[in-house]
XYZ file of C-alpha atoms in Angstrom:
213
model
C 112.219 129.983 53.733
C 115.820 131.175 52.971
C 117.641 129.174 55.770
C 118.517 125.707 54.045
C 120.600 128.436 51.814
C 124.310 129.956 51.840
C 124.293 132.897 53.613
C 126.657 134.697 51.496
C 127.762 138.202 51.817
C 125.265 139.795 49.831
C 121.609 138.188 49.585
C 119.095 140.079 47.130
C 115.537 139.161 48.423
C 114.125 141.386 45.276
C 115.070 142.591 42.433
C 112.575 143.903 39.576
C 114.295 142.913 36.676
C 114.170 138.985 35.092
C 111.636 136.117 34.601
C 110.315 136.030 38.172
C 110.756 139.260 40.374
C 107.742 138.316 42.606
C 108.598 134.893 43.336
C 108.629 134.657 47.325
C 106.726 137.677 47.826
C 102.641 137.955 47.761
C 100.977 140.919 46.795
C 98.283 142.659 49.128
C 96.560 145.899 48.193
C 93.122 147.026 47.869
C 92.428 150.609 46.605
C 95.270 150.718 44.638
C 97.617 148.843 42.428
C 101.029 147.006 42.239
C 102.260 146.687 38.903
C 105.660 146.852 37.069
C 106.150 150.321 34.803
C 109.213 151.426 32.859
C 111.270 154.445 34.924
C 111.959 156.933 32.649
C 115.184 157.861 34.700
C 116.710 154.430 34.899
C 115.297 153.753 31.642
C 114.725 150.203 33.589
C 111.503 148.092 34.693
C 111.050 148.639 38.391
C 107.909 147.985 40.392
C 105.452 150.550 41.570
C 103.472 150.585 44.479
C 100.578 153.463 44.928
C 97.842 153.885 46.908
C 95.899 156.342 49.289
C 96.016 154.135 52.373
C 99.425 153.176 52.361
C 98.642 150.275 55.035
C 96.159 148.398 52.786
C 98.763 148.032 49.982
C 102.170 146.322 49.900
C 104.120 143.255 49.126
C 105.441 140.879 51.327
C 107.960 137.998 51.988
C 108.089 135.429 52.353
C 104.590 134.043 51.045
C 103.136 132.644 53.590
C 103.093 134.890 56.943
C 104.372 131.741 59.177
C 107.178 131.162 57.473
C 110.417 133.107 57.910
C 113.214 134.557 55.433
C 115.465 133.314 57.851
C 118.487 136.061 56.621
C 121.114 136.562 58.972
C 123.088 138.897 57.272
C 122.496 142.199 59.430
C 122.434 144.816 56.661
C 119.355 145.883 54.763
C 119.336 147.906 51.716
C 115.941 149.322 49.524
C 116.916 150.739 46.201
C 113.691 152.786 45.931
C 111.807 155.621 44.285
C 110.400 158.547 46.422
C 107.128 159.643 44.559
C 106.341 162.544 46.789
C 103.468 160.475 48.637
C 103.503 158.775 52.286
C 105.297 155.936 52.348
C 106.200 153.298 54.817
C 108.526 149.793 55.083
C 108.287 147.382 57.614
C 111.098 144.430 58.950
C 110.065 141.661 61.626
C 113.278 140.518 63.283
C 113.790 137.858 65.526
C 115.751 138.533 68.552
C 118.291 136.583 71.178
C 114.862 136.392 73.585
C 113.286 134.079 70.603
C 110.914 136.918 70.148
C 109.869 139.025 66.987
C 110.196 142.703 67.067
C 108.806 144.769 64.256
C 110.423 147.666 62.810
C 108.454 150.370 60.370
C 110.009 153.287 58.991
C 107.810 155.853 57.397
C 107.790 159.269 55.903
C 104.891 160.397 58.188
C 106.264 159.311 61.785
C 108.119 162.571 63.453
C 109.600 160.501 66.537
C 110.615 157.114 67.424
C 107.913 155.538 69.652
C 109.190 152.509 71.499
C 107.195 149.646 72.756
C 107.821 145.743 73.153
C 107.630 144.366 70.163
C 107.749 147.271 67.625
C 109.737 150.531 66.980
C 108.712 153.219 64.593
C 110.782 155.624 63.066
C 110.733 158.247 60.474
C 112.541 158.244 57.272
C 113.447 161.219 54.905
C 114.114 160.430 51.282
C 114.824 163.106 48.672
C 112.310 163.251 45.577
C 113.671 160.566 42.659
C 115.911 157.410 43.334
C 117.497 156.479 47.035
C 119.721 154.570 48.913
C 118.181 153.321 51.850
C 120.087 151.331 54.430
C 119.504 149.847 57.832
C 122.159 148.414 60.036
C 119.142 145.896 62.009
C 121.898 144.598 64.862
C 122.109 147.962 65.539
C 118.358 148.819 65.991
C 117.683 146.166 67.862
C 120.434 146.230 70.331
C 119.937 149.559 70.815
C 116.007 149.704 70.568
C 115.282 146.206 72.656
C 118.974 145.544 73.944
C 118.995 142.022 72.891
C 120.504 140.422 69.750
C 119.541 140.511 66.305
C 119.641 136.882 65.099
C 117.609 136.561 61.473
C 115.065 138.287 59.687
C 111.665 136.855 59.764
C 109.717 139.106 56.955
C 110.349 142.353 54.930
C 106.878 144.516 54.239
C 107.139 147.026 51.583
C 104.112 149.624 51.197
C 103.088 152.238 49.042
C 103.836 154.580 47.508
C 106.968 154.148 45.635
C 109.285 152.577 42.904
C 111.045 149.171 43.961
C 114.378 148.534 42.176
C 116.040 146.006 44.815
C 116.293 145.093 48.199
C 119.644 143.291 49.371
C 121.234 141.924 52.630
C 124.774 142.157 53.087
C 127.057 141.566 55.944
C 128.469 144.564 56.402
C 128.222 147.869 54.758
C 130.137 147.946 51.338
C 131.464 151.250 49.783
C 129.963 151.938 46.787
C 133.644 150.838 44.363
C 133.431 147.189 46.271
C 129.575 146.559 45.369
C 128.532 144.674 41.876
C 127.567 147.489 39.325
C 123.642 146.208 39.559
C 123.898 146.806 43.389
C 125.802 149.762 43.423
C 123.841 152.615 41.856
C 121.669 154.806 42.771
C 120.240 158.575 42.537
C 120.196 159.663 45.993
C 120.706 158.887 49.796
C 117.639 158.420 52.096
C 118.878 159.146 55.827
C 116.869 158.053 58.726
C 116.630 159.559 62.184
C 118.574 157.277 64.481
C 118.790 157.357 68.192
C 121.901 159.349 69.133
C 124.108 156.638 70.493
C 123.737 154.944 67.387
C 124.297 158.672 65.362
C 127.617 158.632 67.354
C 129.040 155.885 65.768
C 128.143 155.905 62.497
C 125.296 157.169 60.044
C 122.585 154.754 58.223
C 122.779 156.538 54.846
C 125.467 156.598 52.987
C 125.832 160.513 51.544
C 127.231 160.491 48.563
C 125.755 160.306 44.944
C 126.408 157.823 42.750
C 128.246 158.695 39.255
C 126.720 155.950 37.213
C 124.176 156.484 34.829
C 122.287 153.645 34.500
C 121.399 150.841 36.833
């Protein structure tokens, strides 16, 4: 989908302000509902995703499930709303092998569990708005030990608040990011495995001081 583009240093593959915040992603969800609300705390529109069954409700991208994003930029970062409910993200990778791992974080996994093609692993996020950043290389070279080469799809489930989600080829500090990418409420941290937690964390904790996004 993306690929025929300029893979710049920072990518954003949503954001939930302008004219067309859905375009490249489809909309699945049954039992619930996906609709864009005003935030009261960003005083912003942002897009909410609830449900019960948080697997029968998310957005995806790109539209159609055999195409591919086809980012290479090996940073991920969800600007997103913790609404106190279970709540889970997915990534599809493809690897040096020509094969496409799966990676799902999720407030309601305890441990990572390991197989061929997928990894799950639990995510913490305080209550209100987080940072939430994954360095993919890393996962995969340490989950599969092969090569992260593009991402193929990003799933986003319920239940939360979607403000953006950017690539970027490296991590920035927060002074050498755009204002619009750069603020936030919180820091989501998410259990990594500890040869990874040796070298470097996937949060960033610190809070932002800027008001508004």
């Amino acid at each position: 989908m993306l690929q025929s583009k300029f893979q710049v240093s920072l990518f954003t593959a949503f954001f939930s302000v302008g004219s067309g915040p859905m375009d490249n992603w489809s909309i699945q969800c049954k039992g619930g509902e996906v609709k864009q609300v005003q935030d009261d705390e960003i005083k912003s529109s942002v897009l909410q995703i609830q449900s019960k069954n948080v697997n029968a409700c998310f957005i995806t991208s790109p539209v159609d499930p055999k195409d591919s994003m086809g980012v290479q930029l090996p940073f991920l970062t969800l600007i997103v709303k913790n609404l106190g409910q279970l709540f889970t993200f997915e990534i599809t990778i493809l690897d040096s092998e020509n094969i496409r791992r799966r990676l799902r974080m999720s407030s309601y996994h305890k441990t990572k569990k390991l197989s061929t093609f997928m990894v799950t692993m639990p995510v913490s996020m305080n209550i209100g708005w987080n940072l939430l950043h994954m360095n993919l290389a890393e996962f995969i070279i340490t989950s599969f030990k092969t090569t992260y080469v593009e991402t193929v799809c990003v799933k986003v489930h319920a239940n939360c608040r979607l403000r953006r989600i950017y690539f970027s080829d490296q991590l920035y500090k927060e002074d050498e990011l755009p204002k619009a990418y750069r603020v936030f409420r919180n820091t989501a941290v998410m259990e990594k495995p500890k040869s990874i937690l040796k070298k470097k964390a996937v949060g960033v904790n610190k809070k932002s001081t800027t008001d508004q996004l």
